[in-house]
mmCIF file of C-alpha atoms in Angstrom:
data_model
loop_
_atom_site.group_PDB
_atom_site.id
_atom_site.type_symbol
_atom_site.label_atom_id
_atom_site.label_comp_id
_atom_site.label_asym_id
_atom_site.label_seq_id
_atom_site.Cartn_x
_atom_site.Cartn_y
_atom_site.Cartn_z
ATOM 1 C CA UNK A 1 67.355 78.996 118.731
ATOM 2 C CA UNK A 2 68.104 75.479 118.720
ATOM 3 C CA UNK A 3 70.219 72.556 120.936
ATOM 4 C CA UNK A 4 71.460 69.204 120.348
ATOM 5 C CA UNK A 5 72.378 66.714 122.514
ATOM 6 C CA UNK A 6 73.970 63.369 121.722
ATOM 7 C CA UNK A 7 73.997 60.860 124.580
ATOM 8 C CA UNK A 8 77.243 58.935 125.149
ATOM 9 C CA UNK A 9 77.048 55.760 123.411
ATOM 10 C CA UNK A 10 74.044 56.191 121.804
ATOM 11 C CA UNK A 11 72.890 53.674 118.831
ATOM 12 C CA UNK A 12 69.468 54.219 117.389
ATOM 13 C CA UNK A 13 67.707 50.363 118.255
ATOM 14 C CA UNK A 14 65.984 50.136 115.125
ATOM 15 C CA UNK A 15 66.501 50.738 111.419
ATOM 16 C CA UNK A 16 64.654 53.851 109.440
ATOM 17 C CA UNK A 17 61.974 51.189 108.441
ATOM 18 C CA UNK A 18 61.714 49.436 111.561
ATOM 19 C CA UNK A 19 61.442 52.763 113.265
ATOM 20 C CA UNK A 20 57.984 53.514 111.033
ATOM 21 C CA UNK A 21 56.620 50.408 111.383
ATOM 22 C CA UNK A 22 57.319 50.961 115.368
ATOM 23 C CA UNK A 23 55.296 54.454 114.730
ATOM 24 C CA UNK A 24 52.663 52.732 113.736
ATOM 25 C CA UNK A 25 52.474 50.125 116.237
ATOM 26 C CA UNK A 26 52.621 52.725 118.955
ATOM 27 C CA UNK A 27 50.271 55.396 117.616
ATOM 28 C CA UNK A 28 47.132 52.370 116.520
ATOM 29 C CA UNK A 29 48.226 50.720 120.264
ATOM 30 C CA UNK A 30 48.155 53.757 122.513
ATOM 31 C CA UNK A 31 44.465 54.958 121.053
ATOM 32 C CA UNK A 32 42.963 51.189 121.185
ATOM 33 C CA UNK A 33 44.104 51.050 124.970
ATOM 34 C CA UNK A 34 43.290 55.160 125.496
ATOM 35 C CA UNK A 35 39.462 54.356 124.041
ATOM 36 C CA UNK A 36 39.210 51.062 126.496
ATOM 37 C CA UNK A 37 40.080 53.308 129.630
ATOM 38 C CA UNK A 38 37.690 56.580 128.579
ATOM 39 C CA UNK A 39 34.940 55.206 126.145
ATOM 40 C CA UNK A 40 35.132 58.582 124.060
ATOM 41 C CA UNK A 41 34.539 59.261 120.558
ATOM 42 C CA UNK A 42 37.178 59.929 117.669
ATOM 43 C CA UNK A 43 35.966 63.062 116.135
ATOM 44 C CA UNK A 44 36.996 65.372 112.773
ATOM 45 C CA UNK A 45 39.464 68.355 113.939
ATOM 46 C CA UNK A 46 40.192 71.460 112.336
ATOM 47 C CA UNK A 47 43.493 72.575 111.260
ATOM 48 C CA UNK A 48 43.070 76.424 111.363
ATOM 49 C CA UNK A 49 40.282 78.260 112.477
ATOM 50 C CA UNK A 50 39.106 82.501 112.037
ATOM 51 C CA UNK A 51 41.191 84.716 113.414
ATOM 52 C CA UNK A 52 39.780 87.304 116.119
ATOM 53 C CA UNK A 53 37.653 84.441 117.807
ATOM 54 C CA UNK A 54 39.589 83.496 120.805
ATOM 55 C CA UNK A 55 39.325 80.042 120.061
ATOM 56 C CA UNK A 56 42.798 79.329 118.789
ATOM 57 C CA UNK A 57 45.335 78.552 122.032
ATOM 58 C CA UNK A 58 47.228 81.259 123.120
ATOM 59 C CA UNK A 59 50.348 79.871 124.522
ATOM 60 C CA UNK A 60 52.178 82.135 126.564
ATOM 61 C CA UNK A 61 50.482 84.888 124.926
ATOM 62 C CA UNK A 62 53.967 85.967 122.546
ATOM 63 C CA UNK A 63 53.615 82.888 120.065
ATOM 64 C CA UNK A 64 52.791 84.308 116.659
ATOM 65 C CA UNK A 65 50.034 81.845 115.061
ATOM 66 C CA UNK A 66 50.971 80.854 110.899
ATOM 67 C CA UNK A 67 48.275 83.136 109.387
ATOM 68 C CA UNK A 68 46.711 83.272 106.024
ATOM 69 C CA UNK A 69 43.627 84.870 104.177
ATOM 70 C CA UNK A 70 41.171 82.932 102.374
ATOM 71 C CA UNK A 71 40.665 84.067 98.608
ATOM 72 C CA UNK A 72 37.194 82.774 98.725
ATOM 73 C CA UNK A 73 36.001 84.316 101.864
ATOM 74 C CA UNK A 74 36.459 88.478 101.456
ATOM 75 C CA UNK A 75 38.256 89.940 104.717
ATOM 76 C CA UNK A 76 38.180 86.407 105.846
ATOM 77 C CA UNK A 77 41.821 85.591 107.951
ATOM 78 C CA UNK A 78 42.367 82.207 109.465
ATOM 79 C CA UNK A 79 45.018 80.877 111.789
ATOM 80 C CA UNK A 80 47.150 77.234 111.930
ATOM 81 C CA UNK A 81 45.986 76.002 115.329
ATOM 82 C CA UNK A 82 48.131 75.863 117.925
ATOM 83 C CA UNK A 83 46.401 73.295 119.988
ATOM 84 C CA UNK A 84 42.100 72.294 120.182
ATOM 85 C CA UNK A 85 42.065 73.394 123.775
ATOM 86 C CA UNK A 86 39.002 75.611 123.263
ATOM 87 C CA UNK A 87 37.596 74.214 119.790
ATOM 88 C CA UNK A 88 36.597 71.054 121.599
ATOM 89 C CA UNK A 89 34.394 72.430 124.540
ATOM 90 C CA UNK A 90 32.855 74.315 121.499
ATOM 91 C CA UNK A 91 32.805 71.007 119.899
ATOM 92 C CA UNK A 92 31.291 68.794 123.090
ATOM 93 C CA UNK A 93 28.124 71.705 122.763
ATOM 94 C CA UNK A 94 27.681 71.887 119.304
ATOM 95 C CA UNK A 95 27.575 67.877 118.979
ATOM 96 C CA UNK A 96 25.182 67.221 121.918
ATOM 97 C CA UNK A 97 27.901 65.147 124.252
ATOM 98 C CA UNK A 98 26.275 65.253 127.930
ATOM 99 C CA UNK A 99 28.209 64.779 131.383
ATOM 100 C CA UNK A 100 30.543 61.602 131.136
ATOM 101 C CA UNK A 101 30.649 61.653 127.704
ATOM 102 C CA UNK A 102 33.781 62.675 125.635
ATOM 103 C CA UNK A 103 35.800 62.764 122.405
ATOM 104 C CA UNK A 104 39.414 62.693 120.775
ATOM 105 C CA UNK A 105 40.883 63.292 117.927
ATOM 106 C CA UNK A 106 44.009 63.873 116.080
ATOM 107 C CA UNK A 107 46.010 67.504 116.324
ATOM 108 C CA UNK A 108 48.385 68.633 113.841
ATOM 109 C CA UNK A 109 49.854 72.146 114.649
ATOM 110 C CA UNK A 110 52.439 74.447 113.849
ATOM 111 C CA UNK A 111 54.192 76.443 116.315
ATOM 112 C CA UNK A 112 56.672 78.458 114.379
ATOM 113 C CA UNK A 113 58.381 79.821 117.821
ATOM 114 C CA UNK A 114 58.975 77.016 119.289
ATOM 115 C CA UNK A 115 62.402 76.398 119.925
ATOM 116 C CA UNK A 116 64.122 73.339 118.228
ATOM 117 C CA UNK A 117 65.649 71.282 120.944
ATOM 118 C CA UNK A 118 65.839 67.046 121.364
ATOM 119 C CA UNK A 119 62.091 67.468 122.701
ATOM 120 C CA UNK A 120 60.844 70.240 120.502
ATOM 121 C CA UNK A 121 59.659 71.097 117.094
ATOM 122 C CA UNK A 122 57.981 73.524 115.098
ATOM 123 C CA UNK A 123 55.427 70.576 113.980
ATOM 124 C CA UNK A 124 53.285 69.216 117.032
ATOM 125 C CA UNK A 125 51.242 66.363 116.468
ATOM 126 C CA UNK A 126 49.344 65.473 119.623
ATOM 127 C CA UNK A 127 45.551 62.971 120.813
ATOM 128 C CA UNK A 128 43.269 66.027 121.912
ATOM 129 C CA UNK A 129 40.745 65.021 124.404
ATOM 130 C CA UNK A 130 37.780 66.555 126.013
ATOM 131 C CA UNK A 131 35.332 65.542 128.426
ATOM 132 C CA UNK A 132 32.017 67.120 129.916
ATOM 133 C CA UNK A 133 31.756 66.774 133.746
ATOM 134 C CA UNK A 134 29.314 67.913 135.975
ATOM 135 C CA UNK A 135 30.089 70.995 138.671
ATOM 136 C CA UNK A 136 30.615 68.441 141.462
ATOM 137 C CA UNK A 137 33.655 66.608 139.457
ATOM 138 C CA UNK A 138 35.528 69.867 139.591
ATOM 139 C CA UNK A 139 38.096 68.659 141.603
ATOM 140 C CA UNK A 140 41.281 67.439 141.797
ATOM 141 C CA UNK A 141 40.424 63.700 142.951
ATOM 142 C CA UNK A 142 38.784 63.653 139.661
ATOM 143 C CA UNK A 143 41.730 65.524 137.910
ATOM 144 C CA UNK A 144 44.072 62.303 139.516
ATOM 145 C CA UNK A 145 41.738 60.034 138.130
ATOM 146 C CA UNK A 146 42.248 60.970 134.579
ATOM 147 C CA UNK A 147 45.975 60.942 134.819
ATOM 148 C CA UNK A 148 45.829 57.575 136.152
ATOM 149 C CA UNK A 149 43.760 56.490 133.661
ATOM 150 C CA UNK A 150 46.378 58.280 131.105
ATOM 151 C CA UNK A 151 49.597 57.068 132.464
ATOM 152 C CA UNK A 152 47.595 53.217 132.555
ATOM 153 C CA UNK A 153 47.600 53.703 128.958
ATOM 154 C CA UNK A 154 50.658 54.794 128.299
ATOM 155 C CA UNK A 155 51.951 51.771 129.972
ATOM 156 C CA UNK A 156 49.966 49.570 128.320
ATOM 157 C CA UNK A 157 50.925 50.242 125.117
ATOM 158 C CA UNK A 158 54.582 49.842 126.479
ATOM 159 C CA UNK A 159 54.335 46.219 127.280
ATOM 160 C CA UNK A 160 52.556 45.748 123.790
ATOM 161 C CA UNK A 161 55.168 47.372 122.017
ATOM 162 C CA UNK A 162 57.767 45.340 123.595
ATOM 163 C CA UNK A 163 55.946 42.553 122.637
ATOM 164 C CA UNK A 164 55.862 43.277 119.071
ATOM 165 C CA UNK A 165 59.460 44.635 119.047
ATOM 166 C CA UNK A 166 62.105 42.975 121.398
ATOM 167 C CA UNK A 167 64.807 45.505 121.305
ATOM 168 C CA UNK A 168 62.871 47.326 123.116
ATOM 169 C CA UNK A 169 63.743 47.396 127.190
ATOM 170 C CA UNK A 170 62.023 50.721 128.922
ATOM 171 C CA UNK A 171 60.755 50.209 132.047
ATOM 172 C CA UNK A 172 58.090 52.847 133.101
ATOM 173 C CA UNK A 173 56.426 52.941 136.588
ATOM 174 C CA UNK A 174 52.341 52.781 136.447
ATOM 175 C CA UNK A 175 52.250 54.437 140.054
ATOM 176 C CA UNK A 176 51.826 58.359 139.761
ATOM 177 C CA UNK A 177 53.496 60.730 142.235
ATOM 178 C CA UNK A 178 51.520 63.849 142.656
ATOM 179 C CA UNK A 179 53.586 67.282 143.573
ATOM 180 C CA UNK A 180 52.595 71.035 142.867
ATOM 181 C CA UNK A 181 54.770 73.279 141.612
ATOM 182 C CA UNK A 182 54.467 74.850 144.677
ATOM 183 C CA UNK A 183 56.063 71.997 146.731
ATOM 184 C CA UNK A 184 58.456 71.464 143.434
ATOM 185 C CA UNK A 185 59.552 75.058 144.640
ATOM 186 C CA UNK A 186 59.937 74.392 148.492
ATOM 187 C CA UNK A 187 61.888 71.456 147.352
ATOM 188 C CA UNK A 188 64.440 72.613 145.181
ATOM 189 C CA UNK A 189 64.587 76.222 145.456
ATOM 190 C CA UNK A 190 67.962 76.887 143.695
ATOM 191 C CA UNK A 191 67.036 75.108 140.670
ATOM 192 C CA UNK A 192 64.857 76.542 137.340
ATOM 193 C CA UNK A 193 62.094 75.491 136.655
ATOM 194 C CA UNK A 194 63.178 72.289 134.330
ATOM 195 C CA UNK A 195 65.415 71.359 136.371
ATOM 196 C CA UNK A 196 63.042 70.835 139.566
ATOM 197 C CA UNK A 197 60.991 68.117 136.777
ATOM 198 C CA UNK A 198 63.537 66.719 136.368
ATOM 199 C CA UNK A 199 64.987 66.280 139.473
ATOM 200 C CA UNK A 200 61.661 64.768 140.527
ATOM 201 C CA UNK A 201 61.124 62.614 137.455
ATOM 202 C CA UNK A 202 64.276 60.854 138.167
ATOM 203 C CA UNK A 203 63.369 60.455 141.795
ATOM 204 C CA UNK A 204 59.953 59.228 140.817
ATOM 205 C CA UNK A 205 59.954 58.119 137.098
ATOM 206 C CA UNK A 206 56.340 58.891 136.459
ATOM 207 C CA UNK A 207 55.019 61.992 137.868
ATOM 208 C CA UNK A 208 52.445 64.273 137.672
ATOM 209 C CA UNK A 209 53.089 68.197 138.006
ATOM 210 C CA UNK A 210 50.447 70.172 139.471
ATOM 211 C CA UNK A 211 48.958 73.823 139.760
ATOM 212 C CA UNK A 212 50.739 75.110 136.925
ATOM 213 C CA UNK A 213 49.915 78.687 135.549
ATOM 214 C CA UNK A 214 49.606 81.157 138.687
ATOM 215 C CA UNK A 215 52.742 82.643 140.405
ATOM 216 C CA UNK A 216 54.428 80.255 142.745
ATOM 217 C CA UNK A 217 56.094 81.996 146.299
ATOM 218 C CA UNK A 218 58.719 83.497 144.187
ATOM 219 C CA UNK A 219 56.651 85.677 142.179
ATOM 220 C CA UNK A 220 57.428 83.472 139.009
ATOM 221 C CA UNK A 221 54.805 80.872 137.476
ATOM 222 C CA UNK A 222 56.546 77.173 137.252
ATOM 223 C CA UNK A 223 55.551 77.472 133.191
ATOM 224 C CA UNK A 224 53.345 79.847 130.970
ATOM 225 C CA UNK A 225 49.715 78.217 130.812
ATOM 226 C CA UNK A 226 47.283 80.450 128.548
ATOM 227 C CA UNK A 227 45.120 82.012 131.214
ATOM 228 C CA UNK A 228 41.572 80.813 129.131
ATOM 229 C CA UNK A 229 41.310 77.385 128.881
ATOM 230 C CA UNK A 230 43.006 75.498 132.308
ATOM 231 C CA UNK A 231 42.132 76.402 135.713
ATOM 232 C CA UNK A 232 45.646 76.996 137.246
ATOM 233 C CA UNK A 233 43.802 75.104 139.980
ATOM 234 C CA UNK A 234 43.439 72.126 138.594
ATOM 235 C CA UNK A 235 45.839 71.774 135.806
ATOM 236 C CA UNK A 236 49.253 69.283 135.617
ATOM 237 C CA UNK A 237 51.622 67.621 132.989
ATOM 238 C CA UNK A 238 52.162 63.779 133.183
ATOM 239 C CA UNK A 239 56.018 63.676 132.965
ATOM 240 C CA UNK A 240 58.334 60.559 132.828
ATOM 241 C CA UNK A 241 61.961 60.169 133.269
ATOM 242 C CA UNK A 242 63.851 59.508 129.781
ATOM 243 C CA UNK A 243 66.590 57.166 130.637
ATOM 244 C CA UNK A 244 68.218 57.926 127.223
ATOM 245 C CA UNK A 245 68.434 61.437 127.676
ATOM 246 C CA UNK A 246 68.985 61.420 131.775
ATOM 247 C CA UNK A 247 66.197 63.981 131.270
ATOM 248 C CA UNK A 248 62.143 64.848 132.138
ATOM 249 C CA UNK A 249 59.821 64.139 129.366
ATOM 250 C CA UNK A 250 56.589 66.145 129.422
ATOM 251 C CA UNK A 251 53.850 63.830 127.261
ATOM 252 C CA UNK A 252 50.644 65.336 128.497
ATOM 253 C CA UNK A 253 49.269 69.411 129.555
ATOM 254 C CA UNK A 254 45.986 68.554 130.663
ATOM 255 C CA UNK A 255 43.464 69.889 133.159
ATOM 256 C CA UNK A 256 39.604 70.545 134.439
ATOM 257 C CA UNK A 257 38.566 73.895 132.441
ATOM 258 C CA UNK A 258 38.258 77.396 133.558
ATOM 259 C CA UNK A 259 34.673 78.213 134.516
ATOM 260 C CA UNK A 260 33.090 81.824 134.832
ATOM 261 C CA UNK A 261 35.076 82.640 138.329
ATOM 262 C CA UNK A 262 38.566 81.168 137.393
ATOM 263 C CA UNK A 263 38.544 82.693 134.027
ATOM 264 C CA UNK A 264 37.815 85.931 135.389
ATOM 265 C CA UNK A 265 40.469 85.930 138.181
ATOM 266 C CA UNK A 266 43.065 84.431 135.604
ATOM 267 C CA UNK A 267 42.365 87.132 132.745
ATOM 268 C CA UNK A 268 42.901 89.227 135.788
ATOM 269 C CA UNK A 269 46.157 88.011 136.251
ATOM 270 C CA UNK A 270 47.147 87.829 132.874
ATOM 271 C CA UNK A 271 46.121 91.577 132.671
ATOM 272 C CA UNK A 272 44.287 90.226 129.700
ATOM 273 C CA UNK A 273 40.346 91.331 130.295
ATOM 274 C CA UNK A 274 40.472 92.400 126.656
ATOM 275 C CA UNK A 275 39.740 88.656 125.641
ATOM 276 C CA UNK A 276 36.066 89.294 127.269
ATOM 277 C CA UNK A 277 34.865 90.275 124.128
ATOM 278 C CA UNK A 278 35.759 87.533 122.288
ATOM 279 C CA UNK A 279 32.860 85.047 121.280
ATOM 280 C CA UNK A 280 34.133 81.817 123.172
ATOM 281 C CA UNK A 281 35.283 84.096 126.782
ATOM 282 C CA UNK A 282 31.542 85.654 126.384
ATOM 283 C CA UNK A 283 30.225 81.804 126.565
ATOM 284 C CA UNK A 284 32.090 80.845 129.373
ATOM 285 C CA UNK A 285 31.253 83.762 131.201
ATOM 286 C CA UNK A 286 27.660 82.906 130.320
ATOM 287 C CA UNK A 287 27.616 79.230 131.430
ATOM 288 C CA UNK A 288 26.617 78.513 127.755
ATOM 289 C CA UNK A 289 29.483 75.670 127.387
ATOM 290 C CA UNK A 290 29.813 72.734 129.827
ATOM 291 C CA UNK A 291 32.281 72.668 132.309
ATOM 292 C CA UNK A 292 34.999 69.652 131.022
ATOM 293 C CA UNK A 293 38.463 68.045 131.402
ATOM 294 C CA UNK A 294 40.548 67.768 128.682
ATOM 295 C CA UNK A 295 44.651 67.928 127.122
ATOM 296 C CA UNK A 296 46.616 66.834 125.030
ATOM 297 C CA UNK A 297 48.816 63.760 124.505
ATOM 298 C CA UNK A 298 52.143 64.397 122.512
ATOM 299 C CA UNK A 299 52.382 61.692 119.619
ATOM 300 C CA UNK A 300 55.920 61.646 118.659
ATOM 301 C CA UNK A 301 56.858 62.325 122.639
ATOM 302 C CA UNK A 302 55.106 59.342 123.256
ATOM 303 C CA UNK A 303 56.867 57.113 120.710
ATOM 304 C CA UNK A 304 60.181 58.775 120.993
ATOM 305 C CA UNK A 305 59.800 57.856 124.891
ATOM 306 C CA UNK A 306 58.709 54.091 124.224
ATOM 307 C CA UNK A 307 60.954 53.063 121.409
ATOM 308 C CA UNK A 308 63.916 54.926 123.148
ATOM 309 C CA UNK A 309 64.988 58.026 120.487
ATOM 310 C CA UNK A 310 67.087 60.503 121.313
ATOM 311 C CA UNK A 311 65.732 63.067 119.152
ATOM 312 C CA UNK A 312 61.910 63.489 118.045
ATOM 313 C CA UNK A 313 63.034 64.107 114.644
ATOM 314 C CA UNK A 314 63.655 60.245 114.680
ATOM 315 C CA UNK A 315 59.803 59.725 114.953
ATOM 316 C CA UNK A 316 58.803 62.812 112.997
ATOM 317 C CA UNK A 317 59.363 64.490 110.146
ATOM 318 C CA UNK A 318 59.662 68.343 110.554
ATOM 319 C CA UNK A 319 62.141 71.205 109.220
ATOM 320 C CA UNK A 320 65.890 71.102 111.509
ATOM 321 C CA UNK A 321 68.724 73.633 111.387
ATOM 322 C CA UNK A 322 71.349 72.417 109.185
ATOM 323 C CA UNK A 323 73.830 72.126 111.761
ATOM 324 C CA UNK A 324 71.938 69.982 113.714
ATOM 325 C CA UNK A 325 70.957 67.916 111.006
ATOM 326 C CA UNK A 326 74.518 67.301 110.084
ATOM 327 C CA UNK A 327 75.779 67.081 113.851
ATOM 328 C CA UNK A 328 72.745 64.104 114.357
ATOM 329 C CA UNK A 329 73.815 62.358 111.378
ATOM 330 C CA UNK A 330 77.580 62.228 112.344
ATOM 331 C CA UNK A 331 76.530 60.269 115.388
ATOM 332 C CA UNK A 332 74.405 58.075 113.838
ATOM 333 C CA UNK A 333 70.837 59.783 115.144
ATOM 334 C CA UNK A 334 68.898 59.507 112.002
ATOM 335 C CA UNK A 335 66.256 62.220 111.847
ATOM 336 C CA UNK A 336 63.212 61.248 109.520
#
């Protein structure tokens, strides 16, 4: 399943080359200022883990993880990651990181069912993040204050880049506008899902989606969140309005972390209490991991929203249908 579209009068503003060194520029900019505003620790990530663990994200629950068996390792199978979201509260433990502390590190994933669109690819390359916090910063004052600390980045590394390369004109607001899905619902009840983002992105520019997970009024969840690793509660994306595409850009999933109660009522939900048994659902249950906030932060979203693509194959390299590759290249959309 893929989609293309071409803006009207679109012309890439940079050359192949310029367009890497911009990459660059972006990626080494957006962790200097993302370190300044946390403090945390760049740390080694894996890029598959063992299979039948739990600690591997689910998705939506219907994503089929790239699986292989190690020769090595008899009856061994491991899985590509889909995202850290679990691995790094492991991780926080294991490494002896206390309340206030944190760490990132570089993601590289493969989601093989993902469709292919102008936003999406099977390769994901994202900054994973976690953070211990005590029981008291469990809210979502605390949840606001990482965002804003996010989005202050992300801005950041804007006006640098437009520093270093002048063709460059976005505009992003700093100010956040927080809305649940809920409200997002109430608001534009005729529209899907998608649609209501964007609606509100344009209104907004920078925006940050809340309480995403749990059924909304209309019996339907605003978007698929695993039910392990976010509390619905407490959960949001960071979403921007993409000028080039007249469309919502989703850069960041991030939220505080399901303790012992929400994990419970969400497996519940999810009509998934199977995943009890698993090693890492058995810790949580347990209070053996601390309680943290963490995400993700989409690298080639990120550049393809500050050095104004129109497709994240122009900041990424990853496998496209033929006819899209072919329909890109006849308007001059160069994908890498």
């Amino acid at each position: 399943m893929y989609s293309t579209l071409i803006p009207d009068g679109y012309k890439p503003r940079m050359s192949i080359r310029e367009t890497e060194k911009a990459i660059k520029f972006v990626k080494d900019a957006f962790q200097r200022n993302f370190v300044k505003n946390f403090g945390f620790e760049r740390v080694s990530a894996p890029l598959f883990v063992k299979s039948g663990t739990g600690v591997n994200d689910d998705l939506n629950g219907v994503e089929r993880p790239v699986a292989f068996e190690i020769s090595a390792q008899d009856g061994v199978k491991a899985e590509i990651v889909h995202s850290l979201a679990k691995w790094k509260r492991i991780a926080l433990k294991r490494y002896g990181f206390r309340s206030g502390e944190g760490i990132y590190t570089d993601m590289n994933a493969i989601r093989c069912d993902d469709k292919c669109d102008n936003q999406h690819s099977v390769y994901v390359d994202q900054w994973d993040w976690e953070m211990v916090i005590s029981r008291e910063q469990r809210n979502k004052d605390f949840l606001k204050m990482a965002v804003l600390r996010i989005v202050g980045a992300i801005v950041d590394t804007l006006e640098q880049t437009k520093a270093q390369f002048p063709s460059i004109d976005l505009k992003l607001k700093r100010e956040v506008t927080f809305v649940t899905a809920e409200e997002a619902l109430k608001r534009y009840p005729q529209l899907e899902a998608h649609q209501r983002e964007r609606e509100l992105a344009k209104e907004y520019g920078t925006l940050f989606l809340m309480n995403i997970g749990g059924a909304l009024s209309d019996g339907k969840p605003h978007d698929g969140r695993a039910p392990d690793y976010d509390d619905w509660a407490l959960n949001g994306d960071i979403i921007f309005y993409d000028e080039v595409l007249d469309d919502s850009i989703e850069i960041s999933s991030m939220g505080i972390r399901v303790d012992a109660e929400s994990l419970k009522r969400q497996l519940e939900c999810a009509n998934a209490l199977d995943r009890l048994t698993h090693e890492y659902h058995k810790q949580v249950m347990a209070d053996e991991l601390p309680l943290t906030i963490g995400g993700g932060i989409g690298q080639s979203r990120l550049c393809m929203l500050l050095l104004q693509k129109a497709h994240i194959g122009e900041v990424q390299v990853s496998l496209w249908p033929d006819e899209m590759r072919d329909e890109c290249e006849k308007h001059k959309v160069h994908l890498l």
